XYZ file of C-alpha atoms in Angstrom:
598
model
C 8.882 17.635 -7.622
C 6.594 17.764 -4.375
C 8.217 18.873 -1.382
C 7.477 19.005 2.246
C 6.398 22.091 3.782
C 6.777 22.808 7.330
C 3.937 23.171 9.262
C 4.169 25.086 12.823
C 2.765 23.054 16.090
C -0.546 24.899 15.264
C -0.804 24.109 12.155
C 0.352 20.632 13.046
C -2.678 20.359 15.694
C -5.066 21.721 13.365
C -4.269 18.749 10.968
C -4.442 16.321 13.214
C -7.166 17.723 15.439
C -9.573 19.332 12.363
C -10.282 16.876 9.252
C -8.604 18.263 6.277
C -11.139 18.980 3.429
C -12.882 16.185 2.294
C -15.173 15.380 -0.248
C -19.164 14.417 0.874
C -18.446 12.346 4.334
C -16.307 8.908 3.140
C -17.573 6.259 5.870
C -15.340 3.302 7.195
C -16.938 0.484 8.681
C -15.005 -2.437 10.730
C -15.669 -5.351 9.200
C -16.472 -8.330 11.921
C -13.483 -10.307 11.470
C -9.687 -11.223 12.447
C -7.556 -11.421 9.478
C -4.114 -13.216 9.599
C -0.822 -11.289 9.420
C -0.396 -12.690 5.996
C -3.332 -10.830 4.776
C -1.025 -8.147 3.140
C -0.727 -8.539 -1.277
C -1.086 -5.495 -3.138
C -2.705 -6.603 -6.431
C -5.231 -9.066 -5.886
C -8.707 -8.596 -5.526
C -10.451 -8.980 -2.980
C -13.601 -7.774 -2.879
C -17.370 -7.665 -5.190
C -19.935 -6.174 -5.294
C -23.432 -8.065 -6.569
C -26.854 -6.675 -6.388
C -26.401 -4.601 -3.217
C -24.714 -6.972 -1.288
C -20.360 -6.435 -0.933
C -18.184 -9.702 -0.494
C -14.694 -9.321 1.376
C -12.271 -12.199 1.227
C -9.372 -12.405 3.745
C -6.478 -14.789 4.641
C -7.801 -15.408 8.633
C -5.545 -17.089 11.687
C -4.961 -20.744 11.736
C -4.834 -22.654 14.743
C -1.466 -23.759 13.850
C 1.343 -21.199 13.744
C 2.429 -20.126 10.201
C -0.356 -20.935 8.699
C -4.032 -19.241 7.929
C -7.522 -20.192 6.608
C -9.348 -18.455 3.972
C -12.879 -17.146 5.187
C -15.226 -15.058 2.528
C -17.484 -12.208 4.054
C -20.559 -11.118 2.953
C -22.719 -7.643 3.762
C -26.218 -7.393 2.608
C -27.791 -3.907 2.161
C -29.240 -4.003 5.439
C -25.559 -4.163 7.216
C -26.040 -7.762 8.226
C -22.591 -9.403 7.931
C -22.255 -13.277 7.083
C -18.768 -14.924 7.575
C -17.293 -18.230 6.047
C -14.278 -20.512 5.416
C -13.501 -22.518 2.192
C -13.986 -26.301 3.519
C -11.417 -29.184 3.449
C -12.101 -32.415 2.465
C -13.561 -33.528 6.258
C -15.590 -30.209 6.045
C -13.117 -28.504 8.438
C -12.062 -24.941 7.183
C -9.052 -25.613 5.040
C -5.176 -24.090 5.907
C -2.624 -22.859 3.731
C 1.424 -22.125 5.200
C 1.650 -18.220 5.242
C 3.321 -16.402 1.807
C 3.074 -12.799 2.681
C 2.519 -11.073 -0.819
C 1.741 -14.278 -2.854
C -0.898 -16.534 -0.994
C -3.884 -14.025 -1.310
C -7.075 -14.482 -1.800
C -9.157 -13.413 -5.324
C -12.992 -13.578 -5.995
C -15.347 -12.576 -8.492
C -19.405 -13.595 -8.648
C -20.438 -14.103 -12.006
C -23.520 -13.166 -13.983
C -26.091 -15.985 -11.449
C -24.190 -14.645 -8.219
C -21.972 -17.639 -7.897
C -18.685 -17.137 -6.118
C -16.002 -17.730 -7.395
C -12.359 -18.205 -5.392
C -8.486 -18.294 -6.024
C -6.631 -18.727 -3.120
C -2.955 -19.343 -1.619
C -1.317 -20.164 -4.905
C 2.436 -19.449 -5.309
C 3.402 -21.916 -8.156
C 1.001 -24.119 -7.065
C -1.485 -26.097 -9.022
C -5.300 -24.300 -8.935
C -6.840 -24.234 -5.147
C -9.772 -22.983 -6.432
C -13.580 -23.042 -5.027
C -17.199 -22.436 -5.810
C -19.870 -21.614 -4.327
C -23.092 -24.335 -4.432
C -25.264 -21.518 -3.669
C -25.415 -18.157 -5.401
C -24.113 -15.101 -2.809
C -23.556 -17.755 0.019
C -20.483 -17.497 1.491
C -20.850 -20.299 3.601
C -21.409 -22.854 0.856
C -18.228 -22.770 -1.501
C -16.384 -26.301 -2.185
C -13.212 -27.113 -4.160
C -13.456 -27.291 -7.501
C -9.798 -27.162 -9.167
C -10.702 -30.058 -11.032
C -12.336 -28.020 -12.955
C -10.002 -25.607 -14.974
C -7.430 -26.259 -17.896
C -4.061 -26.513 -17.766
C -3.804 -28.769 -14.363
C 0.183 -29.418 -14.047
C 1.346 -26.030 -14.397
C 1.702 -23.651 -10.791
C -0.132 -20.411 -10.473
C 0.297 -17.156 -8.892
C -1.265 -13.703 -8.617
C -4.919 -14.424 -9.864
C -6.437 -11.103 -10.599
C -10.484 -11.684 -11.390
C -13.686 -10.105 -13.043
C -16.653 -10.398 -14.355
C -17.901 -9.554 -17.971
C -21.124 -7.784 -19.441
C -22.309 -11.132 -20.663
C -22.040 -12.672 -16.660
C -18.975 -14.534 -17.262
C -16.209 -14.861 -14.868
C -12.382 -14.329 -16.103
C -9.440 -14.662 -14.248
C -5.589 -13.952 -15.011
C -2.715 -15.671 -13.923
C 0.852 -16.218 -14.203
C 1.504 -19.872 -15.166
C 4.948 -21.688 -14.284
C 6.605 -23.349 -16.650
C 10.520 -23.437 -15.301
C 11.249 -25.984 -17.798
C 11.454 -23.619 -20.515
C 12.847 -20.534 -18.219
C 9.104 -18.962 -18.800
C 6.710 -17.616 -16.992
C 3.500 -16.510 -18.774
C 0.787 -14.733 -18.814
C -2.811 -16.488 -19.116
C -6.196 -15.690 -19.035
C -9.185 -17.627 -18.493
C -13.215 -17.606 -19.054
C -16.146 -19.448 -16.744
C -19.050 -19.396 -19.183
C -22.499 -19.502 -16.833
C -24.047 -21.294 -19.718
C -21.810 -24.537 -20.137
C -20.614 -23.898 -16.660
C -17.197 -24.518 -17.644
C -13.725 -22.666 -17.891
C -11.836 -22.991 -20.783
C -8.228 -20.788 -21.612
C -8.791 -17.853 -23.425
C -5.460 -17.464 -24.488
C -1.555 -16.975 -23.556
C -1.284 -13.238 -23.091
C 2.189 -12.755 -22.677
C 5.191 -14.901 -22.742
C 8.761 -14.459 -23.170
C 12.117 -16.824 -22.713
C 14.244 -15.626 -19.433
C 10.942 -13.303 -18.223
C 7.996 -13.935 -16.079
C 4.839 -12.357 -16.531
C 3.085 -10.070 -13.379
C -0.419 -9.845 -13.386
C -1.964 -6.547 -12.082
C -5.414 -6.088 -13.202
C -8.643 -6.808 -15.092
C -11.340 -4.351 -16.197
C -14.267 -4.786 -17.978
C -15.669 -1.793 -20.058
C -19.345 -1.049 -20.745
C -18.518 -2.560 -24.375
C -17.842 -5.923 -22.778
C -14.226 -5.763 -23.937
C -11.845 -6.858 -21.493
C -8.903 -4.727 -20.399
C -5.964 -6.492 -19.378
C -2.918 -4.859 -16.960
C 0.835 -6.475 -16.250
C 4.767 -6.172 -15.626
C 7.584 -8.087 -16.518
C 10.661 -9.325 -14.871
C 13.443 -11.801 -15.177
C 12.652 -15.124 -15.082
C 12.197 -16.501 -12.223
C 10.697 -13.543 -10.244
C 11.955 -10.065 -9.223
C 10.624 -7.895 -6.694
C 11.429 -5.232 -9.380
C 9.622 -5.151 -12.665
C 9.557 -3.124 -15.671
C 7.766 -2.212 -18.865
C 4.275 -1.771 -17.930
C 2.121 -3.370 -20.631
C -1.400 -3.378 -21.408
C -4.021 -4.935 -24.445
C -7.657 -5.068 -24.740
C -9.666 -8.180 -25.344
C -12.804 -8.562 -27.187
C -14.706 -11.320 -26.610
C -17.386 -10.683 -29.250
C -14.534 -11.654 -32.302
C -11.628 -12.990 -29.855
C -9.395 -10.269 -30.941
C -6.635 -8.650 -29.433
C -6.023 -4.885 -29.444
C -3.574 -2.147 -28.439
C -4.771 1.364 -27.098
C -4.958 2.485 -30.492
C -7.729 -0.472 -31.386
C -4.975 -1.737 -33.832
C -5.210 -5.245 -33.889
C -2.381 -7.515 -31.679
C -1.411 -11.293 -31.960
C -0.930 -13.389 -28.431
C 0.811 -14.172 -27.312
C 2.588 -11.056 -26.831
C 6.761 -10.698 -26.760
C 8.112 -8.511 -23.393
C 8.922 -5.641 -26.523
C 5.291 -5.565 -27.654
C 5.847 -1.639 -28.742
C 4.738 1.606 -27.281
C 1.211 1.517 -28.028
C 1.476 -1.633 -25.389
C 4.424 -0.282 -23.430
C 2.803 2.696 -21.397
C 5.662 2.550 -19.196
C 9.043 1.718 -21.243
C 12.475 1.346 -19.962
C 14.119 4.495 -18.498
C 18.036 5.950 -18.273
C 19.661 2.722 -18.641
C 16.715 0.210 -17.136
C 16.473 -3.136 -18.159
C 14.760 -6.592 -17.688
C 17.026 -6.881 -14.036
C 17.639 -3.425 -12.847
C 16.873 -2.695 -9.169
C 17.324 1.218 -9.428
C 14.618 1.795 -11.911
C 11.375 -0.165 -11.811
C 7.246 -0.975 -11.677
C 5.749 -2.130 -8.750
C 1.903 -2.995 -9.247
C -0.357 -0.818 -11.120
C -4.159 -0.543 -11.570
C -6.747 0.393 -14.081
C -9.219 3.002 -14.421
C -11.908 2.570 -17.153
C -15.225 4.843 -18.116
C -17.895 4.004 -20.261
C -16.114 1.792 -22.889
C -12.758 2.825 -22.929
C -9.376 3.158 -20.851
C -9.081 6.762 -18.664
C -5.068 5.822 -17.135
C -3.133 4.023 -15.468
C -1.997 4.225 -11.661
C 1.661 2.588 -10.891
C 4.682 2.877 -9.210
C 7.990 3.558 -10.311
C 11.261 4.161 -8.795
C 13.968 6.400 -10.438
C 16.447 6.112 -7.941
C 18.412 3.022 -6.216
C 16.708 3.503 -2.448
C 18.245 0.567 -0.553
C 15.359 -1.245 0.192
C 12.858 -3.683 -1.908
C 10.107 -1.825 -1.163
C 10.665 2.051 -0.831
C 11.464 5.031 -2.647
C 8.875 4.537 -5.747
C 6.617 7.732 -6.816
C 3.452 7.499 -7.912
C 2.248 8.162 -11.258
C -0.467 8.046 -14.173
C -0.524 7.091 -17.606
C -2.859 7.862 -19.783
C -2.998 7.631 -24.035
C -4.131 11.353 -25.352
C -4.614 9.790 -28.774
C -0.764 10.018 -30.423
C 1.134 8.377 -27.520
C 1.439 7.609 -23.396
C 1.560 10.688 -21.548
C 3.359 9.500 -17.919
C 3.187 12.019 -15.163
C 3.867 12.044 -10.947
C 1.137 11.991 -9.326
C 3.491 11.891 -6.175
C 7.240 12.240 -5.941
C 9.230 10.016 -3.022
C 12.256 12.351 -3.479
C 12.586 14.625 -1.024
C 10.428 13.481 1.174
C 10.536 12.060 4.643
C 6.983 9.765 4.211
C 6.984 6.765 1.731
C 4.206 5.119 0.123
C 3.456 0.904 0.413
C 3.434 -1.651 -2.501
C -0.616 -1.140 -2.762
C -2.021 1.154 -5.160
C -6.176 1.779 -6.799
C -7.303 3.972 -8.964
C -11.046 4.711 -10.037
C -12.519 7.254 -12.562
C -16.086 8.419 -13.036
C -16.999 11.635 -15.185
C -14.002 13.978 -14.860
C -12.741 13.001 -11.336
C -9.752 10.442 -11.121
C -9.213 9.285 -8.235
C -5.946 6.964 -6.837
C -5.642 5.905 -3.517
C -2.733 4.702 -1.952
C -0.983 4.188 1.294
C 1.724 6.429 2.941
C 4.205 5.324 5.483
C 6.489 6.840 8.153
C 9.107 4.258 9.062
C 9.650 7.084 12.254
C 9.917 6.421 16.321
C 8.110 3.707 17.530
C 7.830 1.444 14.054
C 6.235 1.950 11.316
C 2.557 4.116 11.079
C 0.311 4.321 7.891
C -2.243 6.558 6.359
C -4.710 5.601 3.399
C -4.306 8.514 0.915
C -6.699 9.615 -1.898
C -5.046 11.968 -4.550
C -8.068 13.612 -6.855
C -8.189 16.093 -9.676
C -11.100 16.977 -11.974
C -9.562 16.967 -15.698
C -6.115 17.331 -15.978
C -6.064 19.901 -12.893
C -3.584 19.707 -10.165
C -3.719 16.673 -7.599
C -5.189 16.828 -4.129
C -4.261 15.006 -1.617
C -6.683 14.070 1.635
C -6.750 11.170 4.097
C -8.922 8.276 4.449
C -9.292 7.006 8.097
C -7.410 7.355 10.671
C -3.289 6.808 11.329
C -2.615 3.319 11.895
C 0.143 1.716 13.355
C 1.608 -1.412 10.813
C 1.293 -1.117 7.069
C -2.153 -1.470 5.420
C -3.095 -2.610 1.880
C -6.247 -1.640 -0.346
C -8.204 -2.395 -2.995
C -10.680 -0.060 -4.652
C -13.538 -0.604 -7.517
C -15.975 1.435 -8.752
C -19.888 1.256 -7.606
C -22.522 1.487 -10.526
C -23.633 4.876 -8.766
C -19.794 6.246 -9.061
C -18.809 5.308 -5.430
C -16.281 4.059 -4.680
C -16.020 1.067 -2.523
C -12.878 0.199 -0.693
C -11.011 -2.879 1.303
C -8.691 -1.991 3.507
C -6.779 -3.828 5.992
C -3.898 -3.269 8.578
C -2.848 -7.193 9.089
C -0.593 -6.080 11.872
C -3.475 -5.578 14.018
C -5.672 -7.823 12.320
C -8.270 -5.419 10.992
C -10.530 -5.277 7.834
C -12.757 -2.123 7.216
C -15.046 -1.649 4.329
C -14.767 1.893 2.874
C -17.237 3.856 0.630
C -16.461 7.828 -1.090
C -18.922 8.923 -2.670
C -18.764 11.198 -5.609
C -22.327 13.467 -4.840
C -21.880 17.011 -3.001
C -17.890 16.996 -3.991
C -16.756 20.150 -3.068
C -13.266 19.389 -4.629
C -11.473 18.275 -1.586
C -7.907 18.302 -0.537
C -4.811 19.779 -0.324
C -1.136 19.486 -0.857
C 0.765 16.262 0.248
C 3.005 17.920 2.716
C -0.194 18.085 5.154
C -0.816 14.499 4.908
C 3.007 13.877 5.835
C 3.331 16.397 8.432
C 0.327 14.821 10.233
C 1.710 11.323 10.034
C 4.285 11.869 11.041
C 3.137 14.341 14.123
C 0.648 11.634 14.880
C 2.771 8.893 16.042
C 3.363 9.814 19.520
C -0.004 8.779 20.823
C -1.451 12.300 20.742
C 0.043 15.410 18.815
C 4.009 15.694 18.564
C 4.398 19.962 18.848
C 8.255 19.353 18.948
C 8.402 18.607 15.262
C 9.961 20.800 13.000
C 10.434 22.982 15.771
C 13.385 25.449 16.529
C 16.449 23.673 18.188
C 19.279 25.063 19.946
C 22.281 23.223 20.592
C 25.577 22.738 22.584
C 27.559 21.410 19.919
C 27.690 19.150 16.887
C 29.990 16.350 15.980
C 29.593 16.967 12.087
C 27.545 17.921 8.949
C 24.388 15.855 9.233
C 24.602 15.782 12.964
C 22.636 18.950 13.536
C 20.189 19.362 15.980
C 17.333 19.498 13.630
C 17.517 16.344 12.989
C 16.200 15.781 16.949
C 12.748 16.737 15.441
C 12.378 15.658 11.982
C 10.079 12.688 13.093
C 12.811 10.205 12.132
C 14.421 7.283 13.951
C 17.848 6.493 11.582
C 21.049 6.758 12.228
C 21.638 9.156 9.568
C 18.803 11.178 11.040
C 20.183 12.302 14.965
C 21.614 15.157 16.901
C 25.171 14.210 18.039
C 27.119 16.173 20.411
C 30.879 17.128 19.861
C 33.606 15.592 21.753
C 34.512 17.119 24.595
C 31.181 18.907 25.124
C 31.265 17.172 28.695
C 27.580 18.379 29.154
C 25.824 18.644 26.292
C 22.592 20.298 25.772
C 19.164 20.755 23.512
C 16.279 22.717 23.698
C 13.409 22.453 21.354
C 11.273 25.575 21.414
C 7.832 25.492 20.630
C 5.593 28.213 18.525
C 3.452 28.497 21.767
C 2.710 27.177 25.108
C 1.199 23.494 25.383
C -0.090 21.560 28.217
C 2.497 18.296 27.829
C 1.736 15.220 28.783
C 4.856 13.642 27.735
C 8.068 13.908 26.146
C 9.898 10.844 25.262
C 13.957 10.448 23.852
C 14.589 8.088 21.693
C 19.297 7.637 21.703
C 21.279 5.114 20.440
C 22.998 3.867 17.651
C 21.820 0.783 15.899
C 24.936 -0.361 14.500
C 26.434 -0.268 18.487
C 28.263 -3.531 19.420
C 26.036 -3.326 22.777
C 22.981 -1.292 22.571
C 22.629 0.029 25.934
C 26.213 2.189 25.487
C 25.399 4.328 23.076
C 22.285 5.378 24.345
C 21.853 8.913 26.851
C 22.911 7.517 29.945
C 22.235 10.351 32.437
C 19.733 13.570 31.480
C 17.375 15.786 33.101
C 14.485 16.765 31.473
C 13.581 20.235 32.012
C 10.370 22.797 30.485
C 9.667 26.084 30.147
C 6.856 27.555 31.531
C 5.297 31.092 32.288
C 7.272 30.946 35.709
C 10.798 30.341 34.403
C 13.063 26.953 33.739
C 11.745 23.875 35.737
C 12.389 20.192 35.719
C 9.725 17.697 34.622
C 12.382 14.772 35.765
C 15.837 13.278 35.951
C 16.986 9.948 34.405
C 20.350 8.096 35.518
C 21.690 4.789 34.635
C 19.518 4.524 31.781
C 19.992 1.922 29.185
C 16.303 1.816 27.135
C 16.326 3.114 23.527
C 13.613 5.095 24.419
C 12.238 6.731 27.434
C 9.140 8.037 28.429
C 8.818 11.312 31.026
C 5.542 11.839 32.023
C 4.436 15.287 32.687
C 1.617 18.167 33.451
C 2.893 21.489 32.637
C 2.292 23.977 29.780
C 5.125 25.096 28.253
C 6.648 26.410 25.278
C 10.079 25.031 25.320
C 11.630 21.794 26.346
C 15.156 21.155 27.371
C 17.682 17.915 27.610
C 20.841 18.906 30.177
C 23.075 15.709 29.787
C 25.516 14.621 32.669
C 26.519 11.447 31.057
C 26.489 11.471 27.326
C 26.788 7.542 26.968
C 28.671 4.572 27.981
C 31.006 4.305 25.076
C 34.305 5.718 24.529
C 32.978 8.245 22.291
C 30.996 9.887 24.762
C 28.548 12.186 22.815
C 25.093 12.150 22.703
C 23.522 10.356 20.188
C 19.677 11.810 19.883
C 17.413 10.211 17.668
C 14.262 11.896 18.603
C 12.183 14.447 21.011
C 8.998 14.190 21.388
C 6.740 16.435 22.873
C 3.106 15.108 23.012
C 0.433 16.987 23.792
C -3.805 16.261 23.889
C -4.795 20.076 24.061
């Protein structure tokens, strides 16, 4: 089990200040574009590459609230970027109401460089379009007409192309009639230009079939990634399956090349299962469970499996999975963390990618701090040669919002990222290369540390630091919890009753020049916010001359308030007149935060 070290304020400003080790230079580039809040699924795919030139597709903002277009982006070897949006039927770009997780676009160009594109389908018949010119992104037109199976609904296309040029894409297909919802995949042959259904993959009565991913090995065979859950849908899903198509014979095999018959039952057997039921799991549990998962393949056969998985209820839909890796060593799935949530105060997002080229795996994911001042997120790559230890280093910058990825696999062993942060509307294209790797990295608890320090707007030196207090109203009230980068109520310094003038200092491990130190008080679960909140305070630093006071706050009622200041100090005090406005009067102290630029 990881856990978090803790890093002193130098160390802490080192991180954040000094790039961690990183392999040869990974470059992010902005992509030219405004994507839509909605832009945020974290198993589709997004993004080719064809003969040197990348294609990006993107959920952009509609003029109507709600809503968003689809627009494909294009970036040609020389950097030039080309932008466009799939057409409606008066040539206008076309809109589609906002599903966050669902209505995402897919793409893949086939063997000619046609585009091909799945968009905004949540049980909805195909919206699917083509391009009219090969690589032009300003030329695609609808063309659902086109595919099988019209009268079923659709969700979570997840696309590639094959050795032979072809174009597959896998679905899950509705069909609520019979309490099933199945797996299919599907096959544009550039010869007859047509798509015909290569089979039903999966189906079961009472489940519904989760697509995660398609990879195509250097044999042409076609490796094929999902999760189950109950029928209808579940944001939690279990027993992590994957086959192996061959489209030389049409067979079906499991990781053992034994052959398999589709469509396959939710029980297909271990050698399908790489990720069975655990302590008591089933089909509906909410305490144990997948959430998306993504292949790695070299040369022509499967290297592991990236996932999720929680192992503990964690209260929320989202939160509290680790990270792990499957991989089949020949006599059966060997399932390790990669990255454990417990005991840790930094989460990771519903996004996950995972690459492999010689001996170097690489999965990148996102971590989150749910901390003062709303979420932040950092893009993480965990690496290991062989079956060494992991590494952890950061991709870009701290973000505030979530962000989602996708990551493939260049010809040359690059890899080639999309990332976005929809909550500000922002797309970059990513490469890492794999040349000059000096095996880069370190532990996780750096990466978390300098989230979480980062969130202030410049370097947080009060956290983790030493705390003196007053008093405490309980166990779990101590004053540590003041500077453990968290904003919960089960995470805040309270005061005892009767302590009529309560006190904290945070001490640093040296001198700083401070530019600010902001309080976040309160209770969330208060009848009216503003009484539970510090109400009078002074706030007071320590400098080479003695005690002084940086300012004094009366009659507040904010959540959070900022002090600015200009002195260098190496301790920070709060002297509290009025606790708060309730009957209780303690103080209730979320967070300090001591920011600093030098």
């Amino acid at each position: 089990m990881l856990r978090p070290v803790i890093l002193t304020a130098a160390a802490l400003l080192a991180a954040c200040l000094t790039p961690l080790p990183a392999a040869a230079a990974p470059s992010l580039e902005q992509v030219p574009v405004t994507v839509d809040s909605s832009n945020q699924s974290g198993w589709w795919r997004p993004l080719d590459s064809f003969r040197g030139t990348d294609y990006f597709a993107y959920n952009a903002p509609a003029s109507t609230a709600g809503r968003h277009e689809v627009h494909l982006a294009s970036r040609a070897a020389d950097g030039t970027w080309r932008d466009g949006c799939l057409p409606d039927a008066s040539g206008a770009c076309v809109t589609y109401v906002d599903d966050v997780g669902h209505n995402q676009p897919s793409i893949v160009l086939d063997g000619e460089g046609v585009i091909h594109a799945f968009v905004s389908m949540h049980g909805d018949g195909w919206r699917y379009y083509r391009a009219t010119r090969p690589g032009d992104v300003t030329s695609l037109a609808e063309a659902s007409a086109t595919l099988p199976d019209a009268g079923l609904g659709f969700t979570y296309p997840v696309t590639a192309r094959g050795k032979d040029g072809s174009a597959y894409v896998l679905v899950r297909a509705h069909r609520d009639a019979a309490a099933v919802r199945d797996g299919r995949l599907y096959r544009f042959d550039t010869a007859t230009r047509a798509w015909s259904r290569v089979a039903v993959v999966a189906s079961g009565t009472n489940h519904s079939f989760y697509p995660d991913d398609l990879q195509v090995d250097a044999a042409g065979r076609v490796h094929v990634l999902w999760e189950w859950g109950p029928w209808p849908a579940t944001t939690h899903r279990h027993l992590g399956s994957y086959a192996v198509f061959d489209p030389a014979d049409g067979s079906w095999r499991d990781v053992t090349g034994a052959a398999l018959t589709v469509p396959l039952a939710p029980g297909a057997g271990n050698t399908v299962v790489y990720q069975p039921y655990e302590a008591g799991e089933t089909i509906t549990s909410t305490s144990r469970a997948v959430q998306t998962a993504k292949l790695a393949v070299s040369g022509d056969r499967l290297a592991g499996i990236a996932y999720r998985y929680l192992t503990a209820p964690s209260g929320s839909t989202f939160t509290g999975f680790d990270v792990r890796y499957a991989s089949w060593d020949g006599a059966a799935w060997q399932r390790e963390t990669v990255l454990a949530r417990a005991g840790q105060s930094v989460d990771n997002s519903a996004t996950i990618g995972v690459t492999r080229a010689g001996a170097v795996t690489r999965i990148y994911f996102v971590a989150e701090a749910g901390g003062c001042g709303g979420v932040r997120s950092q893009v993480v790559r965990a690496q290991r040669s062989g079956t060494g230890p992991w590494a952890f280093s950061p991709l870009g910058d701290v973000r505030q919002g979530l962000q989602r990825l996708r990551a493939q696999r260049a010809a040359d062993g690059t890899d080639l990222l999309y990332v976005t942060a929809p909550a500000i509307g922002a797309l970059w294209r990513a490469t890492v290369p794999r040349t000059g790797e000096p095996g880069a990295g370190g532990p996780f608890s750096q990466i978390a540390d300098r989230l979480l320090a980062s969130g202030a707007g410049g370097l947080n030196v009060a956290l983790n630091g030493s705390v003196t207090v007053s008093s405490v109203l309980r166990a779990g009230a101590e004053g540590g919890k003041a500077v453990d980068g968290l904003c919960s109520d089960d995470s805040r310094w309270i005061s005892a009753e009767g302590d009529t003038a309560p006190s904290i200092t945070v001490g640093l491990d040296r001198a700083y020049p401070i530019s600010e130190v902001r309080v976040h008080s309160g209770y969330t679960k208060a009848p009216v916010p503003a009484t539970d909140v510090l109400r009078d305070f002074a706030v007071e630093a320590h400098t080479a001359s003695g005690w002084q006071r940086v300012a004094a706050v009366t009659g507040n009622t904010a959540g959070t308030v900022r002090v600015p200041a200009s002195v260098t100090a190496d301790q920070v005090r709060l002297s509290i007149s009025d606790p708060s406005g309730n009957a209780l009067d303690v103080a209730r102290v979320y967070e300090i935060e001591v920011v600093s630029h030098g």
